[in-house]
Short mmCIF file of C-alpha atoms in Angstrom, two decimals:
data_model
loop_
_atom_site.label_atom_id
_atom_site.label_comp_id
_atom_site.label_asym_id
_atom_site.label_seq_id
_atom_site.Cartn_x
_atom_site.Cartn_y
_atom_site.Cartn_z
CA MET A 234 127.14 51.70 113.95
CA HIS A 235 127.44 50.48 117.50
CA ASN A 236 130.65 49.75 119.31
CA PRO A 237 131.07 46.20 120.64
CA VAL A 238 128.76 45.06 123.46
CA LEU A 239 130.41 45.59 126.84
CA LEU A 240 127.73 44.26 129.13
CA GLU A 241 124.88 41.97 128.28
CA VAL A 242 122.16 40.98 130.72
CA SER A 243 120.03 38.18 129.30
CA ASN A 244 116.68 37.04 130.63
CA ILE A 245 117.53 37.31 134.31
CA ASP A 246 115.15 36.53 137.14
CA LEU A 247 115.91 37.66 140.66
CA TYR A 248 114.16 36.88 143.94
CA TYR A 249 114.27 38.25 147.46
CA GLY A 250 113.27 35.09 149.28
CA GLU A 251 109.85 34.29 147.82
CA LEU A 252 109.44 37.70 146.24
CA HIS A 253 109.97 37.74 142.50
CA VAL A 254 111.72 41.07 141.84
CA LEU A 255 113.10 40.92 138.28
CA TRP A 256 111.21 39.07 135.55
CA ASP A 257 113.10 37.99 132.46
CA VAL A 258 115.05 41.23 132.23
CA SER A 259 117.43 41.73 129.31
CA LEU A 260 119.58 44.72 128.56
CA LYS A 261 122.67 45.60 126.55
CA VAL A 262 125.31 48.23 127.10
CA TYR A 263 127.66 49.06 124.24
CA ASP A 264 131.19 50.28 124.87
CA GLY A 265 131.27 54.04 125.38
CA GLU A 266 127.56 54.55 125.94
CA VAL A 267 125.49 56.12 128.65
CA VAL A 268 122.51 53.85 129.24
CA SER A 269 119.73 54.87 131.59
CA VAL A 270 117.24 52.72 133.40
CA ILE A 271 114.24 54.66 134.58
CA GLY A 272 111.17 53.53 136.44
CA PRO A 273 109.20 54.12 139.63
CA ASN A 274 110.31 53.26 143.14
CA GLY A 275 110.42 49.54 143.77
CA ALA A 276 110.53 48.63 140.09
CA GLY A 277 113.73 46.67 140.61
CA LYS A 278 116.27 49.17 139.31
CA THR A 279 118.61 48.80 142.26
CA SER A 280 118.19 45.02 142.21
CA LEU A 281 119.31 45.04 138.60
CA LEU A 282 122.55 46.82 139.51
CA ASN A 283 123.02 44.54 142.54
CA ALA A 284 122.72 41.55 140.23
CA ILE A 285 125.37 42.91 137.86
CA SER A 286 127.85 43.78 140.61
CA GLY A 287 127.39 40.39 142.26
CA ILE A 288 125.81 41.64 145.48
CA HIS A 289 122.64 39.67 144.91
CA PRO A 290 122.52 36.32 143.09
CA ILE A 291 120.19 35.79 140.13
CA ARG A 292 117.91 32.76 139.90
CA SER A 293 118.08 32.29 136.13
CA GLY A 294 119.44 33.96 133.02
CA SER A 295 122.98 35.14 132.46
CA ILE A 296 125.18 38.23 132.62
CA TYR A 297 128.09 38.58 130.23
CA TYR A 298 130.87 41.14 130.35
CA MET A 299 133.01 41.21 127.21
CA ASP A 300 132.29 37.56 126.30
CA GLU A 301 132.87 36.39 129.85
CA ARG A 302 130.08 35.13 132.05
CA ILE A 303 130.14 37.03 135.35
CA ASP A 304 126.92 36.07 137.14
CA GLY A 305 127.73 33.97 140.20
CA LEU A 306 131.09 35.65 140.76
CA PRO A 307 131.57 37.43 144.12
CA PRO A 308 131.57 41.26 144.02
CA HIS A 309 135.32 41.62 144.62
CA TYR A 310 136.06 39.63 141.45
CA ILE A 311 133.66 41.69 139.40
CA VAL A 312 135.30 44.95 140.54
CA ARG A 313 138.67 43.65 139.39
CA LYS A 314 137.25 43.14 135.90
CA GLY A 315 136.45 46.85 135.62
CA ILE A 316 132.78 47.00 136.61
CA VAL A 317 132.30 49.44 139.47
CA HIS A 318 129.01 50.00 141.27
CA VAL A 319 128.34 53.39 142.90
CA PRO A 320 125.53 52.35 145.23
CA GLU A 321 122.31 54.10 146.09
CA GLY A 322 122.51 56.29 149.17
CA ARG A 323 126.24 56.91 148.62
CA GLU A 324 127.38 54.29 151.14
CA ILE A 325 130.60 56.11 151.90
CA PHE A 326 132.67 55.17 154.95
CA PRO A 327 131.66 57.98 157.33
CA GLU A 328 134.33 57.42 159.99
CA LEU A 329 137.17 57.38 157.46
CA THR A 330 138.71 60.46 155.92
CA VAL A 331 137.95 61.55 152.39
CA ILE A 332 141.35 60.38 151.21
CA GLU A 333 140.95 57.01 152.90
CA ASN A 334 137.62 56.59 151.14
CA LEU A 335 139.29 57.38 147.83
CA LEU A 336 142.17 54.99 148.49
CA LEU A 337 139.66 52.24 149.20
CA GLY A 338 138.23 52.92 145.76
CA ALA A 339 141.66 52.02 144.39
CA TYR A 340 141.91 48.91 146.58
CA THR A 341 142.33 46.61 143.58
CA LEU A 342 145.24 48.60 142.15
CA LYS A 343 148.82 47.81 143.08
CA ASP A 344 150.74 50.50 141.20
CA HIS A 345 151.19 53.54 143.46
CA LYS A 346 151.84 55.85 140.52
CA GLU A 347 148.56 54.84 138.95
CA ILE A 348 146.74 55.44 142.23
CA GLU A 349 148.33 58.88 142.51
CA ARG A 350 147.35 59.69 138.92
CA ASN A 351 143.76 58.65 139.53
CA LEU A 352 143.71 60.72 142.69
CA GLN A 353 144.76 63.82 140.76
CA LYS A 354 142.16 63.01 138.11
CA VAL A 355 139.25 62.85 140.57
CA TYR A 356 140.51 65.97 142.39
CA GLU A 357 140.33 67.74 139.05
CA LEU A 358 136.82 66.49 138.50
CA PHE A 359 135.73 67.34 142.06
CA PRO A 360 138.03 70.07 143.42
CA VAL A 361 136.09 70.29 146.68
CA LEU A 362 137.27 66.80 147.62
CA LYS A 363 140.86 67.97 147.54
CA THR A 364 140.19 70.74 150.03
CA ARG A 365 138.34 68.27 152.28
CA LYS A 366 140.74 65.35 151.96
CA LYS A 367 141.69 65.12 155.65
CA GLN A 368 138.09 65.49 156.83
CA LYS A 369 135.97 62.56 157.95
CA ALA A 370 133.62 61.66 155.13
CA GLY A 371 130.62 61.70 157.46
CA THR A 372 131.07 65.44 157.98
CA LEU A 373 130.62 66.25 154.28
CA SER A 374 127.37 67.70 152.93
CA GLY A 375 125.01 65.46 150.96
CA GLY A 376 126.23 66.74 147.61
CA GLU A 377 129.87 66.35 148.60
CA GLN A 378 129.19 62.81 149.79
CA GLN A 379 127.68 62.00 146.42
CA MET A 380 130.75 63.40 144.68
CA LEU A 381 132.94 61.34 146.97
CA SER A 382 130.95 58.22 146.18
CA ILE A 383 131.38 58.72 142.42
CA ALA A 384 135.03 59.77 142.78
CA ARG A 385 135.69 56.65 144.87
CA GLY A 386 134.14 54.58 142.09
CA LEU A 387 136.44 56.17 139.52
CA MET A 388 139.60 55.48 141.53
CA SER A 389 140.09 52.02 140.03
CA ASN A 390 139.81 53.17 136.39
CA PRO A 391 136.58 51.30 135.71
CA ARG A 392 135.58 50.37 132.19
CA ILE A 393 131.94 50.67 133.17
CA LEU A 394 130.40 52.57 136.06
CA LEU A 395 127.02 51.52 137.45
CA VAL A 396 125.52 54.59 139.10
CA ASP A 397 122.45 54.25 141.30
CA GLU A 398 120.25 57.30 141.96
CA PRO A 399 123.03 59.89 142.14
CA SER A 400 120.58 62.81 142.24
CA GLN A 401 118.78 61.52 145.33
CA GLY A 402 118.44 64.24 147.96
CA LEU A 403 120.35 66.90 146.03
CA SER A 404 119.22 70.46 145.28
CA PRO A 405 118.22 71.23 141.66
CA ILE A 406 121.43 73.19 141.00
CA LEU A 407 123.56 70.32 142.27
CA VAL A 408 121.59 67.84 140.19
CA SER A 409 122.29 69.72 136.99
CA GLU A 410 126.00 69.97 137.88
CA LEU A 411 126.11 66.30 138.69
CA PHE A 412 124.70 65.31 135.32
CA LYS A 413 127.26 67.53 133.61
CA THR A 414 130.00 65.69 135.51
CA ILE A 415 128.59 62.31 134.54
CA LYS A 416 128.65 63.42 130.92
CA GLU A 417 132.28 64.46 131.33
CA ILE A 418 133.21 61.12 132.86
CA ASN A 419 131.60 59.39 129.90
CA LYS A 420 133.47 61.63 127.45
CA ASP A 421 136.71 60.56 129.12
CA GLY A 422 135.93 57.02 128.05
CA THR A 423 134.00 55.40 130.89
CA THR A 424 130.82 53.59 129.91
CA ILE A 425 127.92 54.37 132.21
CA LEU A 426 124.83 52.48 133.27
CA LEU A 427 122.69 54.95 135.15
CA VAL A 428 119.66 54.20 137.29
CA GLU A 429 117.63 57.32 137.98
CA GLN A 430 114.31 58.64 139.10
CA ASN A 431 115.09 62.00 137.59
CA VAL A 432 113.69 61.02 134.23
CA HIS A 433 114.14 64.29 132.41
CA TYR A 434 117.86 64.67 133.06
CA SER A 435 118.75 61.03 132.63
CA LEU A 436 116.92 60.63 129.31
CA ALA A 437 118.50 63.83 127.99
CA LEU A 438 121.92 62.48 128.89
CA ALA A 439 121.52 58.84 127.82
CA HIS A 440 122.31 57.42 124.42
CA ARG A 441 119.80 54.69 125.07
CA ALA A 442 117.37 53.97 127.87
CA TYR A 443 115.13 51.28 129.32
CA VAL A 444 111.93 51.69 131.29
CA LEU A 445 111.61 49.16 134.11
CA GLU A 446 108.22 48.68 135.77
CA ASN A 447 107.28 46.00 138.29
CA GLY A 448 110.45 44.10 137.51
CA LYS A 449 109.90 44.01 133.75
CA ILE A 450 111.37 46.02 130.91
CA VAL A 451 108.35 47.68 129.31
CA LEU A 452 109.99 50.05 126.88
CA SER A 453 113.41 50.80 125.44
CA GLY A 454 114.92 53.07 122.85
CA GLU A 455 117.17 56.04 122.29
CA GLY A 456 117.25 58.43 125.22
CA LYS A 457 116.08 61.48 123.36
CA SER A 458 113.32 59.66 121.50
CA LEU A 459 111.99 58.23 124.77
CA LEU A 460 111.88 61.77 126.08
CA HIS A 461 109.20 62.43 123.45
CA HIS A 462 107.49 59.07 123.72
CA GLU A 463 103.78 59.41 124.55
CA TYR A 464 103.84 56.82 127.35
CA VAL A 465 106.94 58.25 129.01
CA LYS A 466 105.57 61.76 128.78
CA LYS A 467 102.33 60.73 130.43
CA ALA A 468 103.69 58.40 133.10
CA TYR A 469 106.97 60.08 134.04
CA LEU A 470 107.13 63.63 132.84
CA GLY A 471 103.59 64.64 133.71
CA VAL A 472 102.92 66.36 130.39
CA MET B 196 158.24 50.96 203.12
CA THR B 197 156.56 54.33 203.05
CA SER B 198 153.00 54.43 201.82
CA MET B 199 154.06 56.54 198.85
CA SER B 200 156.53 53.99 197.57
CA GLU B 201 154.05 51.26 198.39
CA LEU B 202 151.52 52.99 196.14
CA LEU B 203 154.12 53.29 193.38
CA GLN B 204 154.93 49.62 193.72
CA HIS B 205 151.28 48.67 193.30
CA LEU B 206 150.98 51.06 190.39
CA ILE B 207 153.86 49.36 188.62
CA ASN B 208 152.37 45.94 189.23
CA GLY B 209 149.01 47.24 188.07
CA ILE B 210 150.46 48.63 184.88
CA THR B 211 151.95 45.24 183.97
CA LEU B 212 148.71 43.47 184.66
CA GLY B 213 146.87 46.25 182.84
CA ALA B 214 149.01 45.79 179.75
CA MET B 215 147.89 42.17 179.60
CA TYR B 216 144.26 43.13 180.03
CA SER B 217 144.71 45.71 177.29
CA ILE B 218 145.98 43.09 174.89
CA MET B 219 143.10 40.77 175.68
CA GLY B 220 140.60 43.61 175.47
CA VAL B 221 141.99 44.80 172.14
CA GLY B 222 141.76 41.29 170.71
CA PHE B 223 138.20 40.92 171.90
CA THR B 224 137.08 44.37 170.80
CA LEU B 225 138.72 43.97 167.39
CA ILE B 226 136.42 41.17 166.27
CA PHE B 227 133.41 42.87 167.77
CA GLY B 228 134.23 46.23 166.23
CA ILE B 229 134.90 44.77 162.81
CA MET B 230 132.63 41.73 162.63
CA GLU B 231 130.10 42.33 165.42
CA VAL B 232 130.95 38.89 166.74
CA LEU B 233 131.29 38.34 170.47
CA ASN B 234 133.77 35.52 170.93
CA PHE B 235 132.90 33.81 174.19
CA ALA B 236 135.48 31.13 173.61
CA TYR B 237 138.06 33.86 174.10
CA GLY B 238 138.97 32.93 177.69
CA GLN B 239 139.23 29.26 176.81
CA LEU B 240 141.44 30.07 173.82
CA PHE B 241 143.59 32.01 176.28
CA MET B 242 143.80 28.94 178.54
CA PHE B 243 144.47 26.58 175.65
CA SER B 244 147.19 28.79 174.24
CA ALA B 245 148.84 28.91 177.67
CA TYR B 246 148.99 25.09 177.71
CA THR B 247 150.32 25.08 174.17
CA PHE B 248 152.98 27.57 175.09
CA LEU B 249 153.87 25.60 178.22
CA PHE B 250 154.41 22.48 176.14
CA LEU B 251 156.52 24.30 173.54
CA TYR B 252 158.48 26.17 176.22
CA SER B 253 159.62 22.93 177.79
CA PHE B 254 160.14 21.37 174.36
CA PHE B 255 162.60 24.14 173.50
CA GLY B 256 164.28 23.81 176.87
CA GLY B 257 163.01 27.05 178.35
CA ASN B 258 163.61 29.26 175.35
CA PHE B 259 160.94 31.96 175.13
CA PRO B 260 161.18 33.33 171.55
CA PRO B 261 160.68 30.13 169.52
CA ALA B 262 157.97 28.86 171.86
CA ALA B 263 156.08 32.16 171.66
CA ALA B 264 156.55 32.50 167.90
CA ILE B 265 155.17 29.02 167.24
CA THR B 266 152.28 29.53 169.68
CA LEU B 267 151.31 32.80 167.99
CA THR B 268 151.49 31.25 164.53
CA ILE B 269 149.38 28.27 165.58
CA TYR B 270 146.72 30.49 167.12
CA PHE B 271 146.70 32.95 164.25
CA LEU B 272 145.94 30.05 161.90
CA ALA B 273 143.51 28.48 164.38
CA GLY B 274 141.63 31.77 164.59
CA MET B 275 141.30 31.94 160.80
CA LEU B 276 140.08 28.34 160.75
CA LEU B 277 137.53 29.04 163.50
CA GLU B 278 136.15 31.98 161.57
CA LYS B 279 135.87 29.86 158.43
CA THR B 280 134.20 26.93 160.19
CA LEU B 281 132.15 28.44 163.03
CA VAL B 282 131.30 31.99 162.00
CA GLU B 283 131.13 32.22 158.23
CA PRO B 284 128.72 29.30 157.60
CA ILE B 285 126.23 30.69 160.15
CA GLN B 286 126.51 34.22 158.75
CA LYS B 287 125.82 32.91 155.27
CA LYS B 288 122.68 31.02 156.28
CA THR B 289 120.83 33.65 158.26
CA PRO B 290 120.78 37.42 158.58
CA ASN B 291 120.09 36.99 162.33
CA TRP B 292 123.35 35.29 163.02
CA SER B 293 124.56 37.10 166.13
CA ILE B 294 122.93 34.82 168.74
CA PRO B 295 123.73 31.55 166.90
CA VAL B 296 127.34 32.67 166.47
CA LEU B 297 127.48 33.65 170.14
CA MET B 298 126.19 30.19 171.11
CA SER B 299 128.69 28.46 168.86
CA THR B 300 131.56 30.33 170.52
CA ILE B 301 130.20 29.48 174.00
CA GLY B 302 129.99 25.87 172.87
CA LEU B 303 133.54 25.94 171.60
CA GLY B 304 134.67 27.35 174.96
CA MET B 305 133.02 24.45 176.83
CA VAL B 306 134.58 21.90 174.50
CA LEU B 307 138.04 23.42 174.93
CA GLU B 308 137.66 23.54 178.71
CA ASN B 309 136.65 19.89 178.87
CA ILE B 310 139.44 18.81 176.57
CA ALA B 311 141.86 20.61 178.86
CA LEU B 312 140.39 18.86 181.92
CA ILE B 313 140.74 15.45 180.28
CA ALA B 314 144.15 16.08 178.79
CA TRP B 315 145.90 17.93 181.58
CA GLY B 316 143.72 17.43 184.68
CA ALA B 317 142.71 19.96 187.30
CA ILE B 318 146.25 20.76 188.34
CA TYR B 319 147.91 24.15 188.51
CA ARG B 320 150.82 24.38 186.14
CA GLY B 321 153.21 27.20 185.65
CA ILE B 322 156.68 28.49 185.09
CA PRO B 323 158.31 30.21 188.05
CA TYR B 324 159.92 32.87 185.87
CA TYR B 325 161.28 33.57 182.40
CA PHE B 326 164.12 35.74 183.60
CA LYS B 327 165.43 35.47 187.12
CA GLY B 328 166.13 38.65 188.94
CA VAL B 329 164.70 41.88 190.16
CA LEU B 330 165.39 45.43 189.21
CA GLU B 331 165.63 47.74 192.23
CA PHE B 332 165.41 51.49 192.43
CA SER B 333 165.66 52.57 196.05
CA SER B 334 162.67 50.82 197.63
CA LEU B 335 160.88 49.89 194.39
CA ARG B 336 161.24 46.36 193.11
CA VAL B 337 160.32 45.26 189.62
CA SER B 338 161.05 41.72 188.53
CA TYR B 339 162.65 41.29 185.12
CA ASP B 340 159.64 39.21 184.15
CA ARG B 341 157.23 42.03 184.79
CA LEU B 342 159.45 44.42 182.88
CA PHE B 343 159.64 41.93 180.03
CA ILE B 344 155.86 41.46 180.01
CA LEU B 345 155.34 45.20 179.97
CA ILE B 346 157.74 45.82 177.09
CA VAL B 347 156.35 43.00 174.95
CA SER B 348 152.79 44.12 175.65
CA VAL B 349 153.41 47.74 174.76
CA CYS B 350 155.19 46.69 171.54
CA THR B 351 152.26 44.41 170.70
CA LEU B 352 149.73 47.17 171.28
CA LEU B 353 151.72 49.53 169.07
CA PHE B 354 152.05 46.85 166.42
CA THR B 355 148.31 46.17 166.45
CA TRP B 356 147.53 49.86 166.26
CA PHE B 357 149.91 50.14 163.31
CA VAL B 358 148.31 47.21 161.47
CA VAL B 359 144.81 48.60 161.90
CA HIS B 360 145.61 52.25 161.12
CA LYS B 361 148.55 52.25 158.75
CA THR B 362 148.37 49.20 156.51
CA LYS B 363 146.25 48.25 153.53
CA ILE B 364 144.67 45.28 155.30
CA GLY B 365 143.94 47.59 158.26
CA LEU B 366 142.19 50.07 155.99
CA ALA B 367 140.16 47.18 154.59
CA MET B 368 139.31 46.09 158.16
CA ARG B 369 138.07 49.56 159.05
CA ALA B 370 136.08 49.77 155.82
CA VAL B 371 134.44 46.39 156.40
CA SER B 372 133.56 47.41 159.95
CA GLN B 373 131.66 50.45 158.72
CA ASN B 374 129.91 49.04 155.70
CA ARG B 375 130.44 45.48 154.57
CA LYS B 376 128.54 45.86 151.31
CA ALA B 377 130.37 49.01 150.25
CA ALA B 378 133.67 47.35 151.17
CA ALA B 379 132.84 44.45 148.85
CA LEU B 380 132.05 46.96 146.10
CA MET B 381 135.57 48.39 146.52
CA GLY B 382 136.95 44.97 145.57
CA ILE B 383 137.70 43.84 149.11
CA ASP B 384 137.29 40.13 149.78
CA THR B 385 135.33 40.62 153.00
CA ASN B 386 135.54 36.96 154.02
CA LYS B 387 139.31 37.15 153.89
CA VAL B 388 139.29 40.30 156.01
CA TYR B 389 137.09 38.54 158.57
CA MET B 390 139.43 35.57 158.66
CA PHE B 391 142.44 37.80 159.12
CA THR B 392 140.72 39.75 161.90
CA PHE B 393 139.79 36.58 163.74
CA GLY B 394 143.32 35.27 163.34
CA LEU B 395 144.83 38.49 164.66
CA SER B 396 142.46 38.52 167.63
CA THR B 397 143.24 34.92 168.49
CA ALA B 398 146.99 35.53 168.15
CA LEU B 399 146.66 38.43 170.61
CA VAL B 400 144.96 36.27 173.21
CA ALA B 401 147.60 33.59 172.65
CA LEU B 402 150.30 36.15 173.35
CA ALA B 403 148.54 37.07 176.58
CA GLY B 404 148.33 33.36 177.41
CA SER B 405 152.04 32.88 176.79
CA LEU B 406 153.14 35.95 178.74
CA LEU B 407 150.98 35.58 181.80
CA ILE B 408 152.10 32.13 182.90
CA PRO B 409 154.67 33.29 185.49
CA ILE B 410 152.11 35.65 187.05
CA LEU B 411 149.04 33.48 186.78
CA SER B 412 149.36 29.72 186.78
CA VAL B 413 147.38 27.69 184.29
CA TYR B 414 144.48 25.37 185.04
CA PRO B 415 141.55 24.30 182.86
CA THR B 416 139.06 26.87 184.19
CA VAL B 417 141.44 29.84 184.26
CA GLY B 418 139.85 30.88 180.97
CA SER B 419 136.39 31.66 182.31
CA ILE B 420 137.44 34.46 184.61
CA CYS B 421 140.02 35.81 182.14
CA GLY B 422 137.50 35.72 179.31
CA MET B 423 135.00 37.54 181.48
CA LYS B 424 137.63 40.18 182.23
CA ALA B 425 138.45 40.58 178.54
CA PHE B 426 134.76 41.13 177.90
CA ALA B 427 134.58 43.57 180.81
CA VAL B 428 137.59 45.51 179.53
CA THR B 429 135.92 45.68 176.13
CA LEU B 430 132.65 46.97 177.58
CA LEU B 431 134.42 49.43 179.81
CA GLY B 432 136.43 50.71 176.88
CA GLY B 433 133.36 51.16 174.74
CA ILE B 434 132.69 48.11 172.65
CA GLY B 435 134.60 48.13 169.37
CA SER B 436 137.01 50.87 170.45
CA MET B 437 140.68 49.92 170.50
CA GLU B 438 141.82 53.04 172.30
CA GLY B 439 139.08 52.51 174.89
CA ALA B 440 140.13 48.91 175.45
CA ILE B 441 143.75 49.94 176.02
CA ILE B 442 142.84 52.61 178.56
CA SER B 443 140.33 50.43 180.37
CA GLY B 444 142.77 47.52 180.47
CA PHE B 445 145.22 49.70 182.36
CA ILE B 446 142.49 51.07 184.66
CA LEU B 447 141.40 47.54 185.53
CA GLY B 448 144.97 46.38 186.16
CA ILE B 449 145.74 49.30 188.43
CA VAL B 450 142.46 49.04 190.36
CA GLU B 451 143.10 45.35 190.90
CA SER B 452 146.62 45.64 192.17
CA ILE B 453 145.84 48.60 194.42
CA THR B 454 142.91 46.69 195.88
CA ALA B 455 145.08 43.63 196.37
CA GLY B 456 147.80 45.69 198.01
CA PHE B 457 145.81 48.01 200.24
CA ILE B 458 142.63 46.10 200.99
CA SER B 459 142.84 42.39 200.36
CA PRO B 460 143.54 40.05 197.48
CA PHE B 461 140.09 38.54 198.08
CA PHE B 462 138.39 41.71 196.89
CA VAL B 463 140.26 42.01 193.60
CA ASP B 464 137.58 40.72 191.24
CA MET B 465 134.81 42.44 193.17
CA ALA B 466 136.59 45.79 193.05
CA ALA B 467 137.32 45.40 189.37
CA PHE B 468 133.72 44.70 188.46
CA LEU B 469 132.37 47.35 190.85
CA CYS B 470 134.56 49.90 189.13
CA ILE B 471 133.25 48.72 185.75
CA ILE B 472 129.63 48.94 186.89
CA ILE B 473 130.11 52.47 188.27
CA ILE B 474 131.73 53.77 185.08
CA LEU B 475 129.13 52.11 182.86
CA VAL B 476 126.20 53.53 184.85
CA PHE B 477 127.47 57.03 184.13
CA PHE B 478 128.93 56.35 180.68
CA PRO B 479 127.05 53.48 179.06
CA ARG B 480 129.36 53.62 176.06
CA GLY B 481 132.40 53.30 178.29
CA ILE B 482 135.66 55.17 177.98
CA TYR B 483 134.99 55.72 174.30
CA GLY B 484 131.76 57.52 175.17
CA MET B 485 133.56 59.47 177.88
CA LEU B 486 136.20 60.67 175.43
CA ARG B 487 133.51 61.67 172.97
CA ARG B 488 131.74 63.61 175.75
CA GLU B 489 128.59 61.62 175.65
CA ARG B 490 125.56 63.81 176.16
CA LYS B 491 122.21 62.73 177.38
#
């Protein structure tokens, strides 16, 4: 049976000005899961994450996190609740050092021991960050910047991590490593909502998945069963 | 006086003046670097804070510390309030807020200048000195006031550098300046950071206003030229760069006092702006660009 629901998005509509981007989108994430949202460019995947993390307001519907309504709250409140968004395109702070970037990830924490513990934890997960800690983040390679972005997200001990297109711009070897790391993070107890264009990897990893097209959820199910779904095979896997 | 010691004398005067320009430049560049807001009420806030200080200074019977402390507190809070009332609402309503915000600061400057004219009239006011006396080494003479101004300014610059580079709020300020959205995703209340930055910037200009009174008397339009100089120091330093603003503040101060001493006091502003133009023609990103070895 399922664990309790951690995050529940119900019937949300989202607009950019006049442009209707998300249409009546609903989705559930159970505690401990990896849930993937796949879909083509411009389907509204990033907007969905922006709505959850409070970066973009929704027009109607609701978002609940553990029985508490969170839509309408500013992003810095939502982070404090344990929902951390690792944005598309990494969005690291290029002029700050790697360690400063990581400390910003722990901005909401007060306990220095906890921050130090989390730092050791992400260094273990991404050893390269430890060797680069005094370097400006802008000088890192694309893959290292992606690791930094995820590590920064983990610094506040999130309950749920929203990860947007982590494989973007990475070489195939790095992509496969990255997905292994995401799996590890999930095994350590962090729930993950993953938005990806790399359909094969993300469906193989996900417990459950949703297909988002033109702002609407068109299909959902278990990750592995979607991998063999006729429609997904034809539209996304090219087989 | 030999010409060598004359030069040294002007250098010392220039360094004091430069320290003040540095403070004003740092305050100005701070809000641009972090919020991309150009505060053209800056000079008028300088003027207003000088009047405030003058009032408090006589209220406390010529006691500098309490008068300065209260002035700084008032202007720190006033800066936060200005951000909340003049900047934030405009930023929330339109993504193209830079020109409207610029206009609202220019408007605020005009209002402050006119209030000063009505309230205090077009009269020069000042304090002859904070500390009487002159320090002499052989032929060099430095008044205690100038020494005092220099020490307070250097401490203030160090303090500001420390806040921006070594504290949690400073880290948040630097994060917000590079990527506001990502900063919000880290759990930073970006509006609060903006308010704090504006408050800090306004407190810096208020300190300059309080310190400069014995050197520069106060009148309602003193702000326009000082605000222009703060902007010039910022541009010369490389807009948004604190280190650049400090260096260019000192350059401007020294150029001005050497011009005043060796050529004529009438040419001071001209020389200062000529120097700025020349540097900017070769290094459009100012001292900051020069330090980064700008290539074309």
